[in-house]
Coordinates of C-alpha atoms in Angstrom, one line a residue:
M1 CA 70.2 127.8 138.8
K2 CA 72.4 129.2 135.8
T3 CA 75.5 127.2 134.4
K4 CA 78.4 129.3 134.5
F5 CA 81.2 127.8 131.9
T6 CA 84.3 129.0 133.2
N7 CA 86.3 126.4 130.7
L8 CA 84.9 128.1 127.6
K9 CA 88.0 130.0 127.5
D10 CA 89.2 126.4 125.6
I11 CA 87.1 127.3 122.5
E12 CA 89.4 129.7 121.5
H13 CA 91.5 126.5 119.8
I14 CA 89.0 125.0 117.7
D15 CA 89.1 127.5 114.5
P16 CA 86.2 127.7 112.9
S17 CA 87.9 129.4 110.1
H18 CA 89.8 126.2 109.4
F19 CA 88.1 124.7 106.6
I20 CA 89.2 120.9 105.8
M21 CA 87.6 119.6 103.1
D22 CA 89.3 116.1 103.4
K23 CA 87.8 116.0 107.0
Q24 CA 84.3 117.3 105.5
V25 CA 84.1 114.6 103.0
E26 CA 85.1 112.4 105.8
A27 CA 81.4 113.6 107.6
F28 CA 79.7 113.3 105.3
N29 CA 80.1 110.0 104.7
L30 CA 80.0 108.8 108.4
A31 CA 76.1 111.3 107.7
Q32 CA 75.3 108.5 104.7
L33 CA 76.3 105.7 106.8
V34 CA 73.7 106.0 109.9
Y35 CA 71.3 105.9 106.7
T36 CA 72.1 102.1 107.2
C37 CA 70.5 102.1 110.5
G38 CA 66.9 101.1 110.8
K39 CA 66.2 99.7 107.7
H40 CA 64.3 97.0 109.3
E41 CA 62.1 95.9 112.3
S42 CA 64.6 93.6 113.5
S43 CA 67.1 96.0 114.1
F44 CA 65.5 97.2 117.0
D45 CA 65.7 93.7 118.7
D46 CA 69.3 92.7 117.1
P47 CA 71.3 95.3 117.3
V48 CA 75.0 93.3 117.4
A49 CA 74.3 92.0 113.8
E50 CA 73.2 95.5 112.7
I51 CA 76.6 96.7 113.8
A52 CA 78.4 93.9 112.1
H53 CA 76.9 94.7 109.0
I54 CA 77.4 98.6 109.2
Q55 CA 80.7 97.9 110.3
K56 CA 81.6 95.8 106.9
L57 CA 80.6 99.3 105.4
I58 CA 83.1 101.3 107.0
M59 CA 86.4 102.3 104.7
N60 CA 88.1 104.0 107.2
P61 CA 89.9 101.2 109.6
Q62 CA 90.2 103.6 112.2
F63 CA 86.4 103.9 113.4
A64 CA 84.9 101.2 114.6
I65 CA 81.0 101.6 115.9
V66 CA 80.7 101.8 120.0
E67 CA 76.9 101.2 119.5
I68 CA 73.7 102.0 117.9
I69 CA 71.3 104.3 120.1
Q70 CA 67.5 104.3 119.0
D71 CA 64.1 104.9 120.1
K72 CA 61.8 103.6 118.6
A73 CA 58.6 105.6 119.5
T74 CA 60.4 108.2 117.5
D75 CA 62.2 106.0 115.1
T76 CA 65.3 108.3 116.0
H77 CA 68.6 106.9 115.3
C78 CA 72.4 107.5 116.4
L79 CA 75.5 105.9 115.1
L80 CA 78.2 106.6 118.0
L81 CA 81.3 105.7 116.7
A82 CA 84.8 106.3 117.6
S83 CA 88.9 106.3 116.9
S84 CA 92.1 106.8 118.7
T85 CA 91.4 110.9 117.6
M86 CA 88.2 111.8 117.2
I87 CA 84.2 110.7 118.6
V88 CA 81.6 110.4 116.4
A89 CA 77.9 111.0 116.8
T90 CA 75.9 110.7 113.6
F91 CA 72.3 110.9 113.7
R92 CA 69.9 109.6 110.4
G93 CA 67.8 111.8 108.2
T94 CA 64.3 111.7 107.6
S95 CA 63.2 107.7 106.5
S96 CA 59.9 107.1 107.4
K97 CA 56.4 108.1 108.2
T98 CA 57.4 108.5 112.0
N99 CA 60.1 111.2 111.2
A100 CA 58.4 112.9 108.6
K101 CA 55.5 113.9 111.4
T102 CA 58.4 114.9 113.6
D103 CA 59.3 117.4 110.7
L104 CA 55.8 119.1 110.5
K105 CA 55.8 119.9 114.1
A106 CA 57.4 123.4 113.6
A107 CA 55.3 125.0 116.8
M108 CA 58.7 125.7 118.5
S109 CA 60.1 124.9 122.3
V110 CA 61.9 126.5 124.5
H111 CA 64.9 125.0 125.2
R112 CA 65.7 124.0 128.7
T113 CA 69.6 123.8 128.7
A114 CA 70.0 127.0 126.5
K115 CA 67.6 128.7 129.2
Q116 CA 69.5 127.7 132.1
L117 CA 72.6 129.6 130.2
D118 CA 74.4 132.0 131.5
F119 CA 75.3 134.1 128.4
T120 CA 76.8 137.3 130.0
K121 CA 79.2 134.7 131.2
M122 CA 80.2 133.3 127.4
P123 CA 82.8 135.2 125.9
S124 CA 81.3 137.0 122.3
L125 CA 83.2 135.4 119.2
S126 CA 81.8 138.3 116.2
G127 CA 84.6 140.3 115.2
R128 CA 87.1 139.7 116.9
S129 CA 90.4 138.1 116.2
R130 CA 90.9 134.3 115.8
Q131 CA 94.7 134.6 117.7
L132 CA 93.2 135.9 120.8
N133 CA 95.9 135.1 124.0
T134 CA 93.6 133.5 127.3
A135 CA 93.8 136.6 129.0
K136 CA 92.2 138.5 126.0
L137 CA 89.8 136.3 126.1
Q138 CA 89.3 136.7 129.6
I139 CA 88.7 140.5 129.3
L140 CA 86.1 139.9 126.8
A141 CA 84.4 137.3 129.0
Q142 CA 83.2 139.7 131.3
T143 CA 83.0 143.2 129.4
K144 CA 79.5 143.9 129.1
R145 CA 76.5 142.7 126.3
T146 CA 75.2 145.6 124.5
W147 CA 72.0 146.4 124.9
W148 CA 71.0 144.5 122.1
H149 CA 72.5 141.3 123.2
R150 CA 70.9 141.9 126.5
I151 CA 67.3 142.4 125.4
L152 CA 67.3 139.5 122.9
C153 CA 69.2 136.8 125.7
K154 CA 67.6 138.2 128.9
R155 CA 64.1 139.2 127.5
N156 CA 63.8 135.9 124.7
S157 CA 63.9 132.5 125.3
P158 CA 66.0 130.5 123.1
K159 CA 63.5 128.4 121.3
V160 CA 64.1 125.1 119.3
H161 CA 61.6 123.0 116.6
S162 CA 59.4 120.7 118.9
G163 CA 59.4 117.7 116.8
F164 CA 63.3 118.0 116.8
Y165 CA 64.0 118.5 120.2
A166 CA 61.8 116.2 120.7
A167 CA 63.3 112.9 118.9
Y168 CA 66.3 114.0 120.0
L169 CA 65.7 114.0 123.9
S170 CA 64.2 110.6 123.2
V171 CA 68.0 109.7 123.2
E172 CA 70.0 112.2 124.6
K173 CA 70.4 110.5 127.8
R174 CA 72.6 107.6 126.5
V175 CA 73.9 109.9 123.6
L176 CA 75.9 112.2 126.4
T177 CA 76.1 109.1 129.2
R178 CA 78.6 107.2 126.1
I179 CA 80.6 110.4 125.0
K180 CA 81.4 111.5 128.5
A181 CA 82.3 107.5 129.6
L182 CA 84.6 107.6 125.8
H183 CA 85.9 111.5 126.2
D184 CA 86.6 110.7 130.0
Q185 CA 88.8 107.0 128.9
N186 CA 90.8 109.2 126.0
P187 CA 89.6 112.3 125.6
R188 CA 89.7 114.0 122.0
K189 CA 88.1 116.0 119.7
I190 CA 84.1 115.1 119.2
L191 CA 82.4 115.2 115.8
A192 CA 78.4 115.4 115.5
T193 CA 77.1 114.8 112.0
G194 CA 74.4 114.5 110.3
H195 CA 72.2 115.1 107.1
S196 CA 68.5 116.8 106.7
L197 CA 66.5 115.5 109.9
G198 CA 69.9 113.7 111.2
G199 CA 71.6 117.7 111.2
A200 CA 68.9 119.0 113.2
L201 CA 69.7 116.5 115.9
A202 CA 73.1 117.1 115.3
V203 CA 73.3 120.7 116.5
L204 CA 71.2 120.0 119.5
C205 CA 73.7 117.8 120.5
S206 CA 76.2 119.3 120.1
F207 CA 75.5 122.1 121.6
D208 CA 74.1 120.1 124.8
I209 CA 78.2 118.3 124.7
V210 CA 79.1 121.2 125.6
A211 CA 76.1 122.7 127.8
Q212 CA 76.0 119.9 129.6
L213 CA 79.6 117.8 129.7
K214 CA 81.1 121.0 130.0
I215 CA 83.6 119.5 127.1
T216 CA 84.6 122.2 124.5
N217 CA 86.9 120.9 121.9
V218 CA 83.6 119.9 119.1
T219 CA 82.6 120.2 116.1
C220 CA 79.4 119.7 114.4
T221 CA 78.7 119.4 110.2
T222 CA 75.6 119.3 108.9
F223 CA 73.7 118.4 104.9
G224 CA 70.5 119.8 103.9
C225 CA 70.0 120.9 107.7
P226 CA 66.6 122.4 108.3
R227 CA 66.4 125.8 110.6
V228 CA 65.8 124.5 114.2
G229 CA 65.8 127.2 116.3
N230 CA 65.0 131.4 117.2
T231 CA 67.8 134.2 117.1
A232 CA 68.4 133.5 121.1
F233 CA 69.4 130.2 120.7
K234 CA 71.2 130.8 117.5
K235 CA 73.2 133.5 119.7
K236 CA 73.9 130.9 122.3
Y237 CA 75.1 127.8 119.8
N238 CA 77.0 130.3 117.4
H239 CA 79.5 130.5 121.1
A240 CA 79.1 127.6 122.1
V241 CA 80.1 125.0 119.0
P242 CA 81.5 127.8 116.9
A243 CA 83.3 125.1 114.2
T244 CA 79.8 124.8 112.7
F245 CA 79.6 124.2 109.2
A246 CA 76.3 123.9 107.4
F247 CA 76.4 123.0 103.8
V248 CA 73.5 123.9 101.8
N249 CA 73.0 122.5 98.2
A250 CA 71.9 125.8 95.6
A251 CA 68.1 125.3 96.0
D252 CA 67.9 123.0 98.2
L253 CA 63.9 123.1 100.1
V254 CA 65.0 121.6 103.5
T255 CA 67.1 124.6 104.1
K256 CA 64.9 127.0 104.1
L257 CA 62.3 125.4 106.2
P258 CA 60.7 126.0 108.8
P259 CA 58.9 129.0 106.4
K260 CA 59.1 132.6 107.9
T261 CA 55.5 133.1 109.1
P262 CA 53.5 134.9 111.4
K263 CA 53.9 132.5 114.0
A264 CA 57.7 131.5 113.6
L265 CA 59.5 134.8 112.5
S266 CA 62.3 134.0 114.2
Y267 CA 63.3 130.8 112.7
T268 CA 67.3 131.1 111.5
S269 CA 70.3 128.9 110.2
V270 CA 73.3 128.1 112.2
G271 CA 76.7 127.8 112.5
T272 CA 79.0 128.9 109.1
I273 CA 76.4 128.0 105.9
V274 CA 78.5 126.7 103.5
L275 CA 76.9 127.1 100.2
I276 CA 77.4 124.6 96.8
N277 CA 76.5 123.8 94.0
A278 CA 75.9 121.2 91.1
F279 CA 78.2 123.9 89.0
G280 CA 81.3 123.0 91.6
N281 CA 81.0 126.3 93.1
L282 CA 81.3 126.7 96.8
V283 CA 81.1 129.7 99.0
I284 CA 82.3 129.9 102.7
A285 CA 79.6 131.8 104.9
P286 CA 78.4 134.0 101.6
N287 CA 76.8 137.4 101.8
V288 CA 73.1 138.3 101.2
L289 CA 73.5 138.9 97.7
E290 CA 75.2 136.0 97.2
L291 CA 72.9 133.8 98.6
A292 CA 70.5 135.3 96.5
V293 CA 72.6 134.9 93.1
L294 CA 73.6 130.7 94.4
H295 CA 70.7 130.1 96.9
K296 CA 67.2 130.6 94.6
G297 CA 64.6 128.0 93.3
Y298 CA 63.1 125.0 95.1
S299 CA 64.5 121.6 94.1
A300 CA 63.0 118.2 96.2
M301 CA 66.3 116.3 94.4
A302 CA 68.7 118.6 96.1
H303 CA 68.4 117.6 99.5
T304 CA 69.2 114.1 98.7
L305 CA 72.8 112.8 99.7
K306 CA 73.6 111.7 96.1
A307 CA 72.9 115.9 95.1
Y308 CA 75.7 117.3 97.9
H309 CA 77.8 114.3 96.6
L310 CA 77.8 115.5 93.4
S311 CA 78.1 119.2 94.5
L312 CA 81.2 118.0 97.0
L313 CA 82.4 115.6 94.1
L314 CA 82.5 118.2 91.6
W315 CA 84.0 121.3 93.8
C316 CA 86.8 119.2 94.7
L317 CA 87.6 118.2 90.8
R318 CA 87.2 121.2 89.3
S319 CA 89.2 123.2 92.1
H320 CA 92.0 120.7 92.1
K321 CA 92.1 119.6 88.4
M322 CA 91.9 115.9 89.3
Q323 CA 95.0 116.2 91.4
Y324 CA 92.8 115.7 94.7
H325 CA 90.1 112.5 94.8
P326 CA 88.0 112.7 97.7
R327 CA 87.5 109.4 99.4
F328 CA 83.5 108.9 99.1
W329 CA 82.6 105.9 100.5
R330 CA 79.5 104.6 99.0
Q331 CA 80.0 105.1 95.0
P332 CA 76.6 105.8 93.3
R333 CA 78.4 105.5 90.2
E334 CA 75.7 104.3 88.5
F335 CA 73.8 107.5 89.1
L336 CA 77.1 109.5 88.3
K337 CA 77.0 107.3 85.0
A338 CA 73.1 107.7 84.0
N339 CA 73.1 111.3 85.3
Y340 CA 76.2 113.2 85.0
S341 CA 78.5 111.3 82.9
H342 CA 78.4 114.0 79.9
L343 CA 80.5 116.2 82.1
P344 CA 84.2 115.7 81.6
D345 CA 84.8 115.4 85.1
I346 CA 83.1 113.3 85.7
Q347 CA 84.0 110.7 82.8
E348 CA 87.6 111.5 83.6
Y349 CA 86.4 110.7 88.0
L350 CA 84.8 107.5 86.7
K351 CA 87.4 106.2 84.6
V352 CA 89.9 106.5 87.8
R353 CA 87.7 104.8 89.9
M354 CA 87.1 102.1 87.6
A355 CA 90.9 101.5 87.6
E356 CA 91.3 101.2 90.8
S357 CA 88.6 99.2 91.0
A358 CA 90.2 96.5 88.2
P359 CA 92.9 95.0 90.1
T360 CA 90.6 94.2 93.2
A361 CA 87.9 92.9 91.1
G362 CA 90.9 90.6 88.9
R363 CA 92.5 89.9 92.5
L364 CA 89.0 88.4 93.4
R365 CA 87.8 86.7 90.0
R366 CA 91.5 84.9 91.1
W367 CA 90.7 84.2 93.9
R368 CA 87.4 82.1 93.4
Q369 CA 88.9 80.0 90.5
V370 CA 91.6 78.9 92.6
P371 CA 90.7 74.8 93.9
D372 CA 89.5 73.8 96.9
I373 CA 93.0 71.5 97.4
S374 CA 91.2 70.3 101.2
A375 CA 88.9 68.4 99.2
P376 CA 89.2 64.4 98.6
N377 CA 90.0 63.0 95.2
P378 CA 87.3 61.3 93.4

């Protein structure tokens, strides 16, 4: 029995053309935060202690950790957080040999939820105005698909990376059940995010939130996400989760994987690509020429969180002339100082950050010098 999306008209309220950098920096912070999960074997046995430790690293007091959902066999970790206005599911990227084995399982598997989805009942987003009213959207939903869409989505099954899919399925039921309970308690927008492998898992999760839970107020932001599925999956995904931003650091090799081989010619990226580089450039939805010029070369370093941090930081500094300081929760000051202190923007930024942290450090020193008045006199 195929799933019919009678409530997909609600997707029009999520405008994928609205790009707010402050929200993307927050998504980066959350994607970085989840890497603290599963660092030790004991984390599987004592999740309460791990939650208490990670909660201290959250620099936004509005967010509280709800649960850490993890699977030991696949070494998959999902950190669920919530505020009064948002539910967040952030997935950890490749951090172990088990994760590396997951990455290498590049054969394609049929995505069961996407296959059951009735594509002809989904309104097309391509080429339409973002200000369409509900009546016009309903007309679009009833319009017959072109012959190309029908051949693509009726004859070709939506397929995804089998390794990513297996890792996601290991936590799928627990993640979706928890998100549904949180949303039923207090309906609010949902964000799925992650870096590298975590980005691929976030894509699969955000799609299922729409497809299975029928919640349409979903956004997805990924950093260094590899290709997840084929063109048939991309078409259905982009209709279900139009507000998806895929940050790609120039020369990041992982974003070009899996490669297009005779066995996997149809691997493609999903969402709106946001191309960034270490020179402070940012291009949203780059065309073929811009991709050819800016997204060339291969670098393992460009895939790291530090490299994405630097590219985001430089764009913010050079575009806003020090008027806007992005709030990164974890500041790799030593990394910036050692490798990029020759850049005037980074020099000024480090001075500002040091000046802001100095009063806090002074208060801590004075606090430590206060004698213990409760101790008895000698």
